[in-house]
Every structure is written in structure tokens, then in C-alpha cells.
Amino acid sequence: MPSFSTPVLPDLKRVINAWGTPTPYGVSRSDPAVAEAVALMLQRHVVLADLQTLAGRELAAWSGAESACVTHCSAAAITLAVAACTAGTDAARVAQLPDSTGMPSRVLLLAAHQVHYGQAITQAVRLAGAQPVPCPAPGDVAAELARGGIACVLAVESHLATGSGPAVTDELAALAHAAGVPLVLDAAAQDWRARELVAGGADLVLLSGQKYLRSPTAGLVLGRADLVAALDAQHGGIGRAMKPTKEALAGVLAAIRVRAATPQDDWCMAQQRKLDAVAAAAGGWPGVVVERTSDPQGNGFARLWLNVDAVVTRISAAGVIELLRAGDPVVVVAPHRSAQGSIGLELTSVDEEELPELCALLAAALNAG
């Protein structure tokens, strides 16, 4: 087999990712064991259905779900979950989609759950031939359920969805189940809570493997066996372009095994040490006040917010973010509160060896004014 020693794409800038798991910057970095599993799978043939079955079995054991499968990504999982609830495993219906004529095709979700993750979640619903129906409040969900024609209720647990969380999910699940309708939960970045989410009220839980689990790009589908089977059937329908690759399946299996050997308390303590180091450095930066906030979804880690006094620094938070992104290496930070003068730092994707360079680049950008 030939050996290639030339670096791949050597001209790409290095990125220090202090944002967390943003898709535009490659989401996460996989562990060496995951990379090795992917590389080995790329060099062999495999019965793909057997590999999907194995991945599903291990995902189910890891999460406590009745059944599980893998699809291309969590955005694909949303579309295919809706399709599964619309068409079931009926081959004619699977072939008919995205024409949902004669099938229940309305998907209820709270208006506050209309997240945009690079794609509007409502578009992911429409790709399955379904009609998203945003509802202002749970009471409106109940009223729409009474009208019938519902494929599923779609809930989101994310910092992007205002007010989302277990209490809201439980309320929506109770309403859906009272009407005999499944609840699909998009919880893409909540893989540390997989068992908790599966044990909750959702019929399907959708996770992103490439977030904190640090697998290759993959959507993880956990839940009821009949709905998982219906979703997997869509890989022979509208989901043909959304199927997982052999290397993604191998990477998911390896990532699950790495996670099993990683106590969450140890991982959270490592994140805490990194935050402490950056907070200590930021304490000496004029015009900056450091704020620490816990993850609102309960994943056990915290983030830092650097509140910038532009009068003192002579540069706004947005200006600092722009300078960091234009540099080499590129430094990416959370921009969600830049209009309020805050720079967000999540250090889960920053190695400890990168912390001195990160602090130096942050300080230089803050001093650029």
C-alpha cells in the first residue's frame, strides 16, 4: 500500500477553538483511538448493515435505549425522525416521501424551539414533506393535537432554545402521549446526558456524535424500537443521501468505548482547571470583568464570559472577536452576547498546552485599541 508523507492541505490556518463545538470550525477533535478506528475502517470492506447493527446495539447499551441507529448527522436525524413518524416502515410510504399525501404530516413545536444551527429546524422538518406548526405555548400544542393529522411533537433542549429543558420536554411529552403521538427530542449537544434523556419522556432522542462524544460526523438516534426501525428504513428512501459512512460508524463505536473509560467527574474537573487558568489571566486585563456560568442544560461544565468595557479598552467585544478571527492562528470565541459587550469562552475543545497562546492572543486583541 502506498505511503503519503506530504501534509494534507498544509495551507489551512490553524484554529484555536474557544467557542465549544461550532460546526463552521470543525465541531471537535477526535481522540487518537477514534482516529485510528476510522483510518483502519477506511482500508477495509465491511457489510455495512452489520456495522450499523453493531453500532446500534452498542449505542443502545450505552444510553439505556430500547434501540438505536446512526445517520449522517443530527440535522439528518431530525428530518428522518419526522419521516419515520410520518411513514412508519411501510415500503410504499417510504418511497412516496417527501410527498406526504394521505399521511399524518403536521409537526408541532414551540415557537421558542425554532432554532437555527446553520439550517432552520423548520426546514429540516419540511425536507421530510411535513408541515411545521410553531405554537406559542404548550396550551397551543394541546389545541393543535386535538385537530389531528399530527406526525409528532418536536422538542429541543439547547442553549439556542430559550427556556428549553427537562421540565418543558416532560410537559410536551405528556401532551403528545395523551394524544397517541410520539415526541421527538433534538438534544444534539447533550450527549453527556444521554441516559437521562432516554429515561425521560421522549420516544426518539437525537444526538450529535461529533459534539462532546468527539466521533466523526454522525447523528445518534436513540429510542423506541419501532420508530428507530422506521427511521433506519428511510436510509433507503429520502435518507439515502443522509446515510452514515463506514468510517463514521467505526468512529462512533470507538468514541463510545473512549467515553466508557472517561468518568464525567474527571472530564469536568479538567474543564474547570482550564477555566481557572484563563480566568486568572483575564483578572489582570484592564477593562475586563470575568463572569463564570454553568452550562444551562446541565452537562456539568461551565463557560467564561469576558465583559469588555470599551471605554477602557478602546475596542468593543465585537471588534475583539473580529480581530481574533482574522488572525493566524484563527481564534474563535462565542459571539452570542457581543452586542452586550461580552465575549464567550468554552474551553472544552482547547488543549491545556494551547492556553498560554490563547491568553496571549486574547490580551493582544483587547490591547489593540
Short mmCIF file of N, CA and C in Angstrom, two decimals, residues 73-244:
data_model
loop_
_atom_site.label_atom_id
_atom_site.label_comp_id
_atom_site.label_asym_id
_atom_site.label_seq_id
_atom_site.Cartn_x
_atom_site.Cartn_y
_atom_site.Cartn_z
N CYS A 73 -25.86 12.84 10.26
CA CYS A 73 -25.63 13.91 11.22
C CYS A 73 -26.92 14.15 11.98
N SER A 74 -26.89 15.02 12.98
CA SER A 74 -28.09 15.24 13.78
C SER A 74 -29.15 16.02 13.00
N ALA A 75 -28.73 16.88 12.06
CA ALA A 75 -29.72 17.56 11.21
C ALA A 75 -30.46 16.53 10.35
N ALA A 76 -29.71 15.57 9.81
CA ALA A 76 -30.35 14.48 9.07
C ALA A 76 -31.29 13.68 9.97
N ALA A 77 -30.86 13.47 11.22
CA ALA A 77 -31.69 12.71 12.16
C ALA A 77 -33.04 13.38 12.38
N ILE A 78 -33.06 14.72 12.42
CA ILE A 78 -34.34 15.43 12.59
C ILE A 78 -35.26 15.13 11.42
N THR A 79 -34.74 15.30 10.20
CA THR A 79 -35.55 15.05 9.01
C THR A 79 -36.05 13.61 8.98
N LEU A 80 -35.17 12.67 9.27
CA LEU A 80 -35.55 11.26 9.17
C LEU A 80 -36.45 10.83 10.32
N ALA A 81 -36.31 11.46 11.50
CA ALA A 81 -37.23 11.16 12.59
C ALA A 81 -38.64 11.59 12.23
N VAL A 82 -38.76 12.77 11.63
CA VAL A 82 -40.08 13.24 11.18
C VAL A 82 -40.63 12.29 10.13
N ALA A 83 -39.78 11.89 9.18
CA ALA A 83 -40.21 10.95 8.14
C ALA A 83 -40.65 9.61 8.74
N ALA A 84 -39.93 9.15 9.76
CA ALA A 84 -40.29 7.89 10.41
C ALA A 84 -41.66 7.98 11.06
N CYS A 85 -41.92 9.10 11.71
CA CYS A 85 -43.22 9.29 12.36
C CYS A 85 -44.34 9.48 11.34
N THR A 86 -43.99 9.91 10.14
CA THR A 86 -44.97 10.14 9.08
C THR A 86 -45.30 8.85 8.33
N ALA A 87 -44.26 8.11 7.95
CA ALA A 87 -44.45 6.97 7.04
C ALA A 87 -44.34 5.61 7.70
N GLY A 88 -43.74 5.53 8.89
CA GLY A 88 -43.51 4.23 9.50
C GLY A 88 -42.57 3.39 8.66
N THR A 89 -42.77 2.07 8.67
CA THR A 89 -41.90 1.17 7.90
C THR A 89 -42.56 0.70 6.61
N ASP A 90 -43.73 1.23 6.29
CA ASP A 90 -44.44 0.84 5.07
C ASP A 90 -43.60 1.23 3.85
N ALA A 91 -43.23 0.23 3.05
CA ALA A 91 -42.31 0.48 1.93
C ALA A 91 -42.89 1.47 0.93
N ALA A 92 -44.19 1.38 0.66
CA ALA A 92 -44.81 2.29 -0.31
C ALA A 92 -44.76 3.73 0.20
N ARG A 93 -45.01 3.90 1.50
CA ARG A 93 -44.97 5.25 2.07
C ARG A 93 -43.54 5.79 2.11
N VAL A 94 -42.59 4.92 2.45
CA VAL A 94 -41.19 5.34 2.46
C VAL A 94 -40.80 5.83 1.06
N ALA A 95 -41.23 5.12 0.01
CA ALA A 95 -40.91 5.50 -1.36
C ALA A 95 -41.65 6.77 -1.78
N GLN A 96 -42.81 7.01 -1.19
CA GLN A 96 -43.64 8.16 -1.59
C GLN A 96 -43.09 9.49 -1.09
N LEU A 97 -42.46 9.49 0.09
CA LEU A 97 -41.95 10.75 0.64
C LEU A 97 -40.90 11.35 -0.30
N PRO A 98 -40.84 12.69 -0.39
CA PRO A 98 -41.44 13.69 0.50
C PRO A 98 -42.88 14.08 0.20
N ASP A 99 -43.55 13.35 -0.69
CA ASP A 99 -44.99 13.56 -0.87
C ASP A 99 -45.70 12.84 0.27
N SER A 100 -46.25 13.61 1.20
CA SER A 100 -46.86 13.01 2.39
C SER A 100 -48.38 12.91 2.29
N THR A 101 -48.91 12.95 1.08
CA THR A 101 -50.35 12.84 0.88
C THR A 101 -50.88 11.56 1.51
N GLY A 102 -51.93 11.70 2.31
CA GLY A 102 -52.55 10.55 2.95
C GLY A 102 -51.88 10.12 4.24
N MET A 103 -50.86 10.87 4.68
CA MET A 103 -50.15 10.52 5.91
C MET A 103 -50.27 11.68 6.91
N PRO A 104 -50.19 11.37 8.21
CA PRO A 104 -50.14 12.47 9.19
C PRO A 104 -48.83 13.24 8.98
N SER A 105 -48.92 14.55 8.78
CA SER A 105 -47.71 15.27 8.36
C SER A 105 -47.53 16.62 9.05
N ARG A 106 -48.32 16.89 10.07
CA ARG A 106 -48.10 18.15 10.81
C ARG A 106 -47.18 17.87 12.00
N VAL A 107 -46.19 18.73 12.18
CA VAL A 107 -45.21 18.58 13.26
C VAL A 107 -45.31 19.80 14.17
N LEU A 108 -45.66 19.55 15.41
CA LEU A 108 -45.85 20.64 16.37
C LEU A 108 -44.56 20.90 17.12
N LEU A 109 -44.24 22.16 17.30
CA LEU A 109 -43.10 22.56 18.12
C LEU A 109 -43.37 23.92 18.71
N LEU A 110 -42.75 24.19 19.84
CA LEU A 110 -42.88 25.50 20.44
C LEU A 110 -42.17 26.55 19.59
N ALA A 111 -42.75 27.73 19.51
CA ALA A 111 -42.13 28.81 18.73
C ALA A 111 -40.72 29.09 19.21
N ALA A 112 -40.48 29.00 20.52
CA ALA A 112 -39.15 29.25 21.07
C ALA A 112 -38.15 28.17 20.71
N HIS A 113 -38.64 27.04 20.18
CA HIS A 113 -37.76 25.93 19.79
C HIS A 113 -37.41 25.97 18.30
N GLN A 114 -37.74 27.05 17.62
CA GLN A 114 -37.40 27.19 16.20
C GLN A 114 -35.93 27.63 16.07
N VAL A 115 -35.04 26.74 16.45
CA VAL A 115 -33.61 27.07 16.47
C VAL A 115 -33.05 27.10 15.05
N HIS A 116 -31.92 27.78 14.93
CA HIS A 116 -31.19 27.85 13.66
C HIS A 116 -29.75 27.45 13.97
N TYR A 117 -29.32 26.32 13.47
CA TYR A 117 -27.99 25.79 13.77
C TYR A 117 -27.13 25.78 12.51
N GLY A 118 -27.37 26.75 11.61
CA GLY A 118 -26.80 26.74 10.27
C GLY A 118 -27.85 26.36 9.26
N GLN A 119 -28.92 25.81 9.72
CA GLN A 119 -30.14 25.49 9.00
C GLN A 119 -31.29 25.69 9.98
N ALA A 120 -32.39 26.23 9.52
CA ALA A 120 -33.56 26.35 10.39
C ALA A 120 -34.14 24.97 10.64
N ILE A 121 -34.48 24.68 11.88
CA ILE A 121 -35.03 23.37 12.20
C ILE A 121 -36.35 23.13 11.46
N THR A 122 -37.07 24.20 11.16
CA THR A 122 -38.32 24.05 10.41
C THR A 122 -38.04 23.56 8.99
N GLN A 123 -36.90 23.94 8.42
CA GLN A 123 -36.55 23.42 7.10
C GLN A 123 -36.23 21.93 7.16
N ALA A 124 -35.57 21.50 8.24
CA ALA A 124 -35.31 20.08 8.41
C ALA A 124 -36.62 19.29 8.45
N VAL A 125 -37.65 19.88 9.04
CA VAL A 125 -38.98 19.24 9.07
C VAL A 125 -39.58 19.19 7.67
N ARG A 126 -39.50 20.30 6.95
CA ARG A 126 -40.12 20.36 5.62
C ARG A 126 -39.44 19.42 4.62
N LEU A 127 -38.16 19.16 4.82
CA LEU A 127 -37.46 18.22 3.94
C LEU A 127 -38.09 16.83 3.95
N ALA A 128 -38.77 16.49 5.02
CA ALA A 128 -39.44 15.19 5.11
C ALA A 128 -40.84 15.23 4.51
N GLY A 129 -41.24 16.38 3.95
CA GLY A 129 -42.58 16.51 3.40
C GLY A 129 -43.62 16.87 4.44
N ALA A 130 -43.17 17.28 5.61
CA ALA A 130 -44.08 17.61 6.71
C ALA A 130 -44.23 19.12 6.84
N GLN A 131 -45.23 19.51 7.60
CA GLN A 131 -45.53 20.93 7.83
C GLN A 131 -45.23 21.29 9.28
N PRO A 132 -44.23 22.13 9.54
CA PRO A 132 -44.00 22.57 10.92
C PRO A 132 -45.10 23.52 11.37
N VAL A 133 -45.56 23.32 12.60
CA VAL A 133 -46.61 24.17 13.16
C VAL A 133 -46.08 24.76 14.47
N PRO A 134 -45.48 25.96 14.43
CA PRO A 134 -44.99 26.59 15.66
C PRO A 134 -46.16 26.99 16.57
N CYS A 135 -45.99 26.73 17.85
CA CYS A 135 -47.04 27.03 18.84
C CYS A 135 -46.46 27.96 19.91
N PRO A 136 -47.15 29.02 20.27
CA PRO A 136 -46.62 29.96 21.26
C PRO A 136 -46.37 29.34 22.62
N ALA A 137 -47.21 28.39 23.03
CA ALA A 137 -47.12 27.83 24.38
C ALA A 137 -47.65 26.40 24.38
N PRO A 138 -47.34 25.62 25.44
CA PRO A 138 -47.83 24.24 25.50
C PRO A 138 -49.34 24.12 25.34
N GLY A 139 -50.09 25.10 25.83
CA GLY A 139 -51.54 25.05 25.65
C GLY A 139 -51.95 25.06 24.19
N ASP A 140 -51.19 25.76 23.38
CA ASP A 140 -51.46 25.78 21.95
C ASP A 140 -51.10 24.45 21.30
N VAL A 141 -50.09 23.77 21.84
CA VAL A 141 -49.76 22.43 21.37
C VAL A 141 -50.94 21.49 21.61
N ALA A 142 -51.53 21.59 22.79
CA ALA A 142 -52.68 20.76 23.12
C ALA A 142 -53.84 21.01 22.15
N ALA A 143 -54.08 22.27 21.83
CA ALA A 143 -55.17 22.61 20.91
C ALA A 143 -54.90 22.04 19.52
N GLU A 144 -53.66 22.14 19.06
CA GLU A 144 -53.32 21.62 17.73
C GLU A 144 -53.40 20.09 17.70
N LEU A 145 -53.02 19.45 18.80
CA LEU A 145 -53.14 17.99 18.86
C LEU A 145 -54.58 17.54 18.68
N ALA A 146 -55.49 18.31 19.22
CA ALA A 146 -56.90 17.97 19.11
C ALA A 146 -57.41 18.04 17.67
N ARG A 147 -56.72 18.78 16.82
CA ARG A 147 -57.15 18.91 15.43
C ARG A 147 -56.77 17.69 14.60
N GLY A 148 -55.80 16.88 15.08
CA GLY A 148 -55.42 15.66 14.37
C GLY A 148 -54.42 15.90 13.24
N GLY A 149 -54.06 14.83 12.56
CA GLY A 149 -53.11 14.89 11.46
C GLY A 149 -51.68 15.13 11.88
N ILE A 150 -51.35 14.77 13.13
CA ILE A 150 -50.04 15.09 13.69
C ILE A 150 -49.09 13.89 13.50
N ALA A 151 -47.94 14.15 12.92
CA ALA A 151 -46.91 13.11 12.82
C ALA A 151 -46.18 12.96 14.14
N CYS A 152 -45.79 14.09 14.75
CA CYS A 152 -45.07 14.05 16.02
C CYS A 152 -45.03 15.44 16.61
N VAL A 153 -44.66 15.49 17.87
CA VAL A 153 -44.30 16.74 18.53
C VAL A 153 -42.77 16.77 18.59
N LEU A 154 -42.19 17.90 18.22
CA LEU A 154 -40.74 18.05 18.18
C LEU A 154 -40.31 19.02 19.29
N ALA A 155 -39.45 18.55 20.18
CA ALA A 155 -38.91 19.38 21.25
C ALA A 155 -37.42 19.57 21.06
N VAL A 156 -36.90 20.63 21.64
CA VAL A 156 -35.47 20.93 21.56
C VAL A 156 -34.95 21.20 22.97
N GLU A 157 -33.79 20.66 23.29
CA GLU A 157 -33.08 21.07 24.51
C GLU A 157 -31.73 21.59 24.08
N SER A 158 -31.57 22.91 24.17
CA SER A 158 -30.35 23.57 23.70
C SER A 158 -30.28 24.96 24.29
N HIS A 159 -29.04 25.49 24.43
CA HIS A 159 -28.91 26.88 24.86
C HIS A 159 -29.43 27.83 23.78
N LEU A 160 -29.65 27.33 22.57
CA LEU A 160 -30.21 28.15 21.50
C LEU A 160 -31.72 28.30 21.62
N ALA A 161 -32.35 27.41 22.38
CA ALA A 161 -33.81 27.41 22.53
C ALA A 161 -34.18 27.98 23.90
N THR A 162 -34.66 29.20 23.91
CA THR A 162 -34.96 29.89 25.16
C THR A 162 -35.94 29.09 26.02
N GLY A 163 -35.56 28.87 27.27
CA GLY A 163 -36.47 28.22 28.21
C GLY A 163 -36.58 26.72 28.04
N SER A 164 -35.79 26.14 27.14
CA SER A 164 -35.89 24.70 26.95
C SER A 164 -35.23 23.97 28.12
N GLY A 165 -35.63 22.72 28.30
CA GLY A 165 -35.07 21.93 29.38
C GLY A 165 -35.98 20.78 29.73
N PRO A 166 -35.59 19.96 30.71
CA PRO A 166 -36.36 18.75 31.04
C PRO A 166 -37.81 19.03 31.40
N ALA A 167 -38.09 20.10 32.12
CA ALA A 167 -39.47 20.37 32.53
C ALA A 167 -40.36 20.62 31.31
N VAL A 168 -39.87 21.39 30.36
CA VAL A 168 -40.64 21.67 29.15
C VAL A 168 -40.80 20.40 28.32
N THR A 169 -39.72 19.63 28.19
CA THR A 169 -39.79 18.37 27.44
C THR A 169 -40.82 17.44 28.06
N ASP A 170 -40.81 17.32 29.39
CA ASP A 170 -41.77 16.44 30.06
C ASP A 170 -43.21 16.88 29.81
N GLU A 171 -43.43 18.20 29.83
CA GLU A 171 -44.79 18.71 29.59
C GLU A 171 -45.24 18.40 28.17
N LEU A 172 -44.35 18.58 27.20
CA LEU A 172 -44.70 18.28 25.81
C LEU A 172 -44.91 16.78 25.61
N ALA A 173 -44.10 15.96 26.28
CA ALA A 173 -44.26 14.51 26.17
C ALA A 173 -45.61 14.06 26.70
N ALA A 174 -46.02 14.64 27.82
CA ALA A 174 -47.32 14.27 28.40
C ALA A 174 -48.45 14.63 27.44
N LEU A 175 -48.38 15.80 26.83
CA LEU A 175 -49.40 16.22 25.87
C LEU A 175 -49.41 15.30 24.65
N ALA A 176 -48.23 15.00 24.12
CA ALA A 176 -48.13 14.16 22.93
C ALA A 176 -48.66 12.76 23.19
N HIS A 177 -48.24 12.18 24.30
CA HIS A 177 -48.63 10.80 24.59
C HIS A 177 -50.11 10.67 24.90
N ALA A 178 -50.70 11.70 25.50
CA ALA A 178 -52.14 11.69 25.75
C ALA A 178 -52.92 11.65 24.44
N ALA A 179 -52.31 12.18 23.38
CA ALA A 179 -52.94 12.18 22.07
C ALA A 179 -52.48 11.02 21.20
N GLY A 180 -51.64 10.14 21.76
CA GLY A 180 -51.16 9.00 21.00
C GLY A 180 -50.15 9.36 19.93
N VAL A 181 -49.38 10.42 20.18
CA VAL A 181 -48.42 10.95 19.20
C VAL A 181 -47.02 10.85 19.79
N PRO A 182 -46.01 10.48 19.01
CA PRO A 182 -44.64 10.41 19.56
C PRO A 182 -44.02 11.79 19.77
N LEU A 183 -43.11 11.85 20.74
CA LEU A 183 -42.31 13.05 20.96
C LEU A 183 -40.89 12.78 20.49
N VAL A 184 -40.39 13.64 19.62
CA VAL A 184 -39.01 13.58 19.14
C VAL A 184 -38.24 14.71 19.82
N LEU A 185 -37.11 14.39 20.41
CA LEU A 185 -36.30 15.38 21.12
C LEU A 185 -34.98 15.60 20.42
N ASP A 186 -34.77 16.81 19.92
CA ASP A 186 -33.47 17.21 19.38
C ASP A 186 -32.63 17.74 20.54
N ALA A 187 -31.64 16.96 20.94
CA ALA A 187 -30.77 17.34 22.05
C ALA A 187 -29.32 17.21 21.60
N ALA A 188 -29.01 17.79 20.44
CA ALA A 188 -27.78 17.50 19.71
C ALA A 188 -26.52 17.49 20.57
N ALA A 189 -26.34 18.52 21.40
CA ALA A 189 -25.09 18.65 22.15
C ALA A 189 -25.17 18.10 23.58
N GLN A 190 -26.15 17.27 23.84
CA GLN A 190 -26.39 16.82 25.21
C GLN A 190 -25.96 15.37 25.43
N ASP A 191 -24.88 14.94 24.75
CA ASP A 191 -24.53 13.52 24.83
C ASP A 191 -24.09 13.09 26.23
N TRP A 192 -23.58 14.01 27.06
CA TRP A 192 -23.26 13.64 28.45
C TRP A 192 -24.51 13.26 29.23
N ARG A 193 -25.69 13.67 28.73
CA ARG A 193 -26.96 13.39 29.42
C ARG A 193 -27.75 12.28 28.72
N ALA A 194 -27.10 11.48 27.90
CA ALA A 194 -27.82 10.52 27.06
C ALA A 194 -28.76 9.62 27.87
N ARG A 195 -28.26 9.05 28.96
CA ARG A 195 -29.11 8.14 29.75
C ARG A 195 -30.28 8.87 30.38
N GLU A 196 -30.02 10.05 30.88
CA GLU A 196 -31.10 10.86 31.47
C GLU A 196 -32.17 11.17 30.42
N LEU A 197 -31.75 11.55 29.22
CA LEU A 197 -32.70 11.92 28.17
C LEU A 197 -33.51 10.71 27.72
N VAL A 198 -32.86 9.57 27.55
CA VAL A 198 -33.56 8.36 27.13
C VAL A 198 -34.57 7.92 28.19
N ALA A 199 -34.22 8.11 29.46
CA ALA A 199 -35.12 7.72 30.54
C ALA A 199 -36.28 8.70 30.71
N GLY A 200 -36.22 9.84 30.03
CA GLY A 200 -37.29 10.83 30.11
C GLY A 200 -38.47 10.44 29.23
N GLY A 201 -39.20 11.43 28.77
CA GLY A 201 -40.46 11.15 28.08
C GLY A 201 -40.37 11.05 26.58
N ALA A 202 -39.20 11.27 25.97
CA ALA A 202 -39.11 11.29 24.51
C ALA A 202 -39.16 9.88 23.93
N ASP A 203 -39.78 9.75 22.77
CA ASP A 203 -39.81 8.47 22.06
C ASP A 203 -38.58 8.28 21.20
N LEU A 204 -38.04 9.39 20.69
CA LEU A 204 -36.76 9.37 19.99
C LEU A 204 -35.91 10.51 20.52
N VAL A 205 -34.65 10.20 20.86
CA VAL A 205 -33.69 11.22 21.28
C VAL A 205 -32.62 11.30 20.20
N LEU A 206 -32.35 12.51 19.73
CA LEU A 206 -31.40 12.73 18.65
C LEU A 206 -30.19 13.48 19.19
N LEU A 207 -29.01 12.89 19.01
CA LEU A 207 -27.77 13.49 19.49
C LEU A 207 -26.79 13.66 18.33
N SER A 208 -25.83 14.52 18.54
CA SER A 208 -24.76 14.74 17.56
C SER A 208 -23.50 14.04 18.07
N GLY A 209 -23.03 13.04 17.33
CA GLY A 209 -21.87 12.29 17.78
C GLY A 209 -20.59 13.11 17.81
N GLN A 210 -20.52 14.11 16.93
CA GLN A 210 -19.27 14.87 16.82
C GLN A 210 -19.17 16.02 17.80
N LYS A 211 -20.13 16.17 18.69
CA LYS A 211 -20.02 17.21 19.71
C LYS A 211 -19.07 16.72 20.80
N TYR A 212 -19.56 16.55 22.02
CA TYR A 212 -18.67 16.20 23.13
C TYR A 212 -18.24 14.74 23.10
N LEU A 213 -19.00 13.90 22.39
CA LEU A 213 -18.57 12.50 22.23
C LEU A 213 -17.35 12.40 21.32
N ARG A 214 -17.16 13.38 20.45
CA ARG A 214 -15.96 13.55 19.62
C ARG A 214 -15.76 12.40 18.63
N SER A 215 -16.87 11.91 18.09
CA SER A 215 -16.80 10.95 16.99
C SER A 215 -16.68 11.71 15.67
N PRO A 216 -16.51 11.01 14.54
CA PRO A 216 -16.72 11.69 13.26
C PRO A 216 -18.17 12.16 13.17
N THR A 217 -18.47 12.96 12.15
CA THR A 217 -19.83 13.48 11.98
C THR A 217 -20.83 12.33 11.94
N ALA A 218 -21.82 12.36 12.83
CA ALA A 218 -22.82 11.30 12.91
C ALA A 218 -23.99 11.76 13.74
N GLY A 219 -25.20 11.38 13.33
CA GLY A 219 -26.39 11.59 14.14
C GLY A 219 -26.70 10.30 14.88
N LEU A 220 -26.90 10.41 16.18
CA LEU A 220 -27.19 9.25 17.02
C LEU A 220 -28.68 9.27 17.35
N VAL A 221 -29.36 8.19 17.02
CA VAL A 221 -30.81 8.08 17.21
C VAL A 221 -31.07 7.01 18.25
N LEU A 222 -31.72 7.41 19.36
CA LEU A 222 -31.94 6.51 20.49
C LEU A 222 -33.43 6.50 20.83
N GLY A 223 -34.00 5.31 21.07
CA GLY A 223 -35.40 5.33 21.49
C GLY A 223 -36.17 4.07 21.18
N ARG A 224 -37.46 4.25 20.90
CA ARG A 224 -38.38 3.14 20.66
C ARG A 224 -37.96 2.32 19.46
N ALA A 225 -38.01 1.00 19.60
CA ALA A 225 -37.53 0.12 18.54
C ALA A 225 -38.29 0.31 17.24
N ASP A 226 -39.62 0.49 17.31
CA ASP A 226 -40.40 0.62 16.08
C ASP A 226 -40.06 1.90 15.34
N LEU A 227 -39.84 2.98 16.08
CA LEU A 227 -39.51 4.25 15.44
C LEU A 227 -38.08 4.27 14.93
N VAL A 228 -37.14 3.64 15.65
CA VAL A 228 -35.77 3.54 15.17
C VAL A 228 -35.75 2.73 13.86
N ALA A 229 -36.51 1.65 13.81
CA ALA A 229 -36.58 0.85 12.59
C ALA A 229 -37.16 1.65 11.43
N ALA A 230 -38.20 2.44 11.73
CA ALA A 230 -38.81 3.28 10.69
C ALA A 230 -37.83 4.34 10.21
N LEU A 231 -37.05 4.90 11.12
CA LEU A 231 -36.06 5.90 10.72
C LEU A 231 -34.97 5.26 9.87
N ASP A 232 -34.48 4.10 10.28
CA ASP A 232 -33.43 3.43 9.51
C ASP A 232 -33.94 3.05 8.12
N ALA A 233 -35.24 2.72 8.02
CA ALA A 233 -35.82 2.40 6.71
C ALA A 233 -35.72 3.57 5.75
N GLN A 234 -35.71 4.78 6.29
CA GLN A 234 -35.62 5.97 5.45
C GLN A 234 -34.26 6.09 4.76
N HIS A 235 -33.24 5.33 5.23
CA HIS A 235 -31.95 5.34 4.53
C HIS A 235 -32.07 4.72 3.13
N GLY A 236 -33.18 4.03 2.88
CA GLY A 236 -33.49 3.55 1.54
C GLY A 236 -34.52 4.40 0.85
N GLY A 237 -34.82 5.55 1.43
CA GLY A 237 -35.78 6.49 0.85
C GLY A 237 -35.17 7.87 0.77
N ILE A 238 -35.84 8.87 1.38
CA ILE A 238 -35.29 10.23 1.30
C ILE A 238 -33.98 10.35 2.05
N GLY A 239 -33.69 9.37 2.91
CA GLY A 239 -32.46 9.41 3.69
C GLY A 239 -31.26 8.77 3.00
N ARG A 240 -31.41 8.41 1.73
CA ARG A 240 -30.28 7.79 1.03
C ARG A 240 -29.07 8.71 1.06
N ALA A 241 -29.31 10.02 0.91
CA ALA A 241 -28.20 10.99 0.93
C ALA A 241 -27.77 11.34 2.35
N MET A 242 -28.42 10.73 3.33
CA MET A 242 -28.14 11.04 4.74
C MET A 242 -27.62 9.83 5.50
N LYS A 243 -27.20 8.82 4.76
CA LYS A 243 -26.76 7.58 5.41
C LYS A 243 -25.38 7.76 6.04
N PRO A 244 -25.07 6.97 7.07
CA PRO A 244 -23.73 7.06 7.68
C PRO A 244 -22.71 6.32 6.84
#
